[in-house]
Tab-separated table of N, CA and C and ligand atoms in Angstrom:
chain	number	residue	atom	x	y	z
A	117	UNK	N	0.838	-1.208	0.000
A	117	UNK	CA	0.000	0.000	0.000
A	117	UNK	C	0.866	1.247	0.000
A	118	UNK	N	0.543	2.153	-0.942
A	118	UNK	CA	1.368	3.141	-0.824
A	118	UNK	C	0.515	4.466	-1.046
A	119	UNK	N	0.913	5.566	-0.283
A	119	UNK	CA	0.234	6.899	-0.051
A	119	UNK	C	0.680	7.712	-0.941
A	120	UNK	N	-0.426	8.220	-1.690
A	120	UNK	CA	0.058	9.339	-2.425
A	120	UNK	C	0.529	10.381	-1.861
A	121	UNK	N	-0.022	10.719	-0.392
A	121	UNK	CA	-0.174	12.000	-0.057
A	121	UNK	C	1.306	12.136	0.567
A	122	UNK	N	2.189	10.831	0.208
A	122	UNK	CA	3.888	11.043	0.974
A	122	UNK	C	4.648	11.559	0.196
A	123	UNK	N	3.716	11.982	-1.445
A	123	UNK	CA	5.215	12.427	-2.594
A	123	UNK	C	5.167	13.696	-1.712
A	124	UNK	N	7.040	14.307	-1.421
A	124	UNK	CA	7.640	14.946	-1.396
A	124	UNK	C	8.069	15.278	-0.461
A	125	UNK	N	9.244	16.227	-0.125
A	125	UNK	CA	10.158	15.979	1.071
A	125	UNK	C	9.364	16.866	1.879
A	126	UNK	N	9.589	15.917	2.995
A	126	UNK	CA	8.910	16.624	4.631
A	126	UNK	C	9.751	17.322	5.058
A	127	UNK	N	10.819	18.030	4.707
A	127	UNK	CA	11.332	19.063	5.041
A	127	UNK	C	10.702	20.351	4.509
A	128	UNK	N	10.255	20.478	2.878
A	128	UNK	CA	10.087	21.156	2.418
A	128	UNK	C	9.167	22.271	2.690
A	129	UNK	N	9.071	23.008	3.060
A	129	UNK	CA	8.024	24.385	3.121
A	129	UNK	C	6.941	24.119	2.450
A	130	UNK	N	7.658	24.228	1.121
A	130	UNK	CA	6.537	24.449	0.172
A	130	UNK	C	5.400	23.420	0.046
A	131	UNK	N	6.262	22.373	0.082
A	131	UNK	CA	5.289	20.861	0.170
A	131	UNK	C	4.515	20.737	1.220
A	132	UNK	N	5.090	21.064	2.538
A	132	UNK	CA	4.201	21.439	3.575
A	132	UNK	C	3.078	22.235	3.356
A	133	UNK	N	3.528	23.249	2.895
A	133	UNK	CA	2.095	24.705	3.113
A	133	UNK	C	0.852	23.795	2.085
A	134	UNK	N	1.446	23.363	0.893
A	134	UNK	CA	0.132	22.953	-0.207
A	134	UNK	C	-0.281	21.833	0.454
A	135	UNK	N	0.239	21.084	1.318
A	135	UNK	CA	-0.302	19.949	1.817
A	135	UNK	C	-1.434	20.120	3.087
A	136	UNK	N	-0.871	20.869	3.845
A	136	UNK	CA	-1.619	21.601	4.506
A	136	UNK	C	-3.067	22.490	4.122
A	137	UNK	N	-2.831	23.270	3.340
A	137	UNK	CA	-3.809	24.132	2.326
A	137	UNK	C	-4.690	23.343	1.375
A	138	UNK	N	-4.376	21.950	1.075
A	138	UNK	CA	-5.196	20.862	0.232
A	138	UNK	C	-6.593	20.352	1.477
A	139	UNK	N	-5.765	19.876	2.791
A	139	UNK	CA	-6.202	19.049	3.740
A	139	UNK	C	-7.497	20.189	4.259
A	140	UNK	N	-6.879	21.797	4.387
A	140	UNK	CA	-8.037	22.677	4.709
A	140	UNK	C	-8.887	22.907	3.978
A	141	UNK	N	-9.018	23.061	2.421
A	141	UNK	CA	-9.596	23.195	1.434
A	141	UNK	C	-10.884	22.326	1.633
A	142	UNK	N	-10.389	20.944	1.504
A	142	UNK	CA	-11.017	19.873	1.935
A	142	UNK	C	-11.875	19.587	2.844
A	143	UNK	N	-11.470	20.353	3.876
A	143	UNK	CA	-12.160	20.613	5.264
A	143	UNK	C	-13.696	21.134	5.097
A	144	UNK	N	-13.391	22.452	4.263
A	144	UNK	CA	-14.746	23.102	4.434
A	144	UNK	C	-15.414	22.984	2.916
A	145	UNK	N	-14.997	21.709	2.266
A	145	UNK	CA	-15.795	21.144	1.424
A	145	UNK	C	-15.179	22.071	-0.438
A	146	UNK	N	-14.488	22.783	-0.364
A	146	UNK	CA	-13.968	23.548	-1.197
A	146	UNK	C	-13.125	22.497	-2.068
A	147	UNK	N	-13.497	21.406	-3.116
A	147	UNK	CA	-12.923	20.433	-3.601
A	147	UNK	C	-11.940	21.036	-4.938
A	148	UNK	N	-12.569	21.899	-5.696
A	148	UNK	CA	-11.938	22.817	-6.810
A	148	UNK	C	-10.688	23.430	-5.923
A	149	UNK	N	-10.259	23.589	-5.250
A	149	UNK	CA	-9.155	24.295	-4.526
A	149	UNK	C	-8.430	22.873	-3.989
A	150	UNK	N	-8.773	22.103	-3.326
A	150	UNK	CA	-8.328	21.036	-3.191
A	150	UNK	C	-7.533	20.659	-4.015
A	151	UNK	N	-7.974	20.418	-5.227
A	151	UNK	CA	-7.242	19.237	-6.343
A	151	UNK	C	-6.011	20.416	-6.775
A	152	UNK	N	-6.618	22.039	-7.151
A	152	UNK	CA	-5.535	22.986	-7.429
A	152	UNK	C	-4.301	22.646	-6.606
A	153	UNK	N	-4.246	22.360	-5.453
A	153	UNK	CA	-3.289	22.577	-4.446
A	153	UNK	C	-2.631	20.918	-4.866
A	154	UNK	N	-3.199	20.301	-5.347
A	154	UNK	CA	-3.046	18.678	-5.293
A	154	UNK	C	-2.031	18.811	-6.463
A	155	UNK	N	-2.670	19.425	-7.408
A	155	UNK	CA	-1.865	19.342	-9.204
A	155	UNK	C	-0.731	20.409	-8.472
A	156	UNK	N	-0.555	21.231	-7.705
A	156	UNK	CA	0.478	22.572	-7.777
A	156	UNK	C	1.642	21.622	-7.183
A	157	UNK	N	1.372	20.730	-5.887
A	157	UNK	CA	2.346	20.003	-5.315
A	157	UNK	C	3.291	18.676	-6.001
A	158	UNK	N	2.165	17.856	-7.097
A	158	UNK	CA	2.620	17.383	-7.900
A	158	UNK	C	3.845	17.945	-8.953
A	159	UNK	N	2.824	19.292	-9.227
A	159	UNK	CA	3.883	20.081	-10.371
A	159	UNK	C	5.495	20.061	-9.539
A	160	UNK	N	5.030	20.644	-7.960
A	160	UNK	CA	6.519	21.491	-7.407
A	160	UNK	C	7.094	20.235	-7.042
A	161	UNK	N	6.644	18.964	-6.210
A	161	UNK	CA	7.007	18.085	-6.281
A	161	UNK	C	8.366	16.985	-7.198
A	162	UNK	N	7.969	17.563	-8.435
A	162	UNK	CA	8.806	16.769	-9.416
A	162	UNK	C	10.211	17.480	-9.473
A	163	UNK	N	10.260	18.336	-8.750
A	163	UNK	CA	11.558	19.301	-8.433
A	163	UNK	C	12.814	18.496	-7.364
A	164	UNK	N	12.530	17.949	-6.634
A	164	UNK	CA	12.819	17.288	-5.530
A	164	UNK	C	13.332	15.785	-6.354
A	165	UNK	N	12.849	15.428	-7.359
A	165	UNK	CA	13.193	13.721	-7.845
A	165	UNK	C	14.447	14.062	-9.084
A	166	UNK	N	14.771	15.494	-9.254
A	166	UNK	CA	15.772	15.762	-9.941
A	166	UNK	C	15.446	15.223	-11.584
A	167	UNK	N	14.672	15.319	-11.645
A	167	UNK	CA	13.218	15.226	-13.021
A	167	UNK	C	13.258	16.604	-14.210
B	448	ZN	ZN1	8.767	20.582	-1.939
């Protein structure tokens, strides 16, 4: 079993804040902002795999 929600380094700020900002989005039902934050981390994500 593997989690999507582990791509990218847990050090990172940035990966933090959108991960964070996805999970709140989510919260108050705001799904269009959700997935934005989902595709932005993916995008910044691929930065980190030297891609
Ligand atoms: Zn990052």
């Amino acid at each position: 079993m593997t989690e999507e929600r582990s791509t990218g380094a847990p050090d990172c700020a940035v990966c933090r804040e959108l991960t964070i900002a996805e999970s709140e989005a989510e919260g108050v039902g705001d799904h269009s902002r959700a997935v934005d934050c989902r595709v932005l981390r993916r995008r910044h994500a691929r930065g980190h795999e030297g891609g």
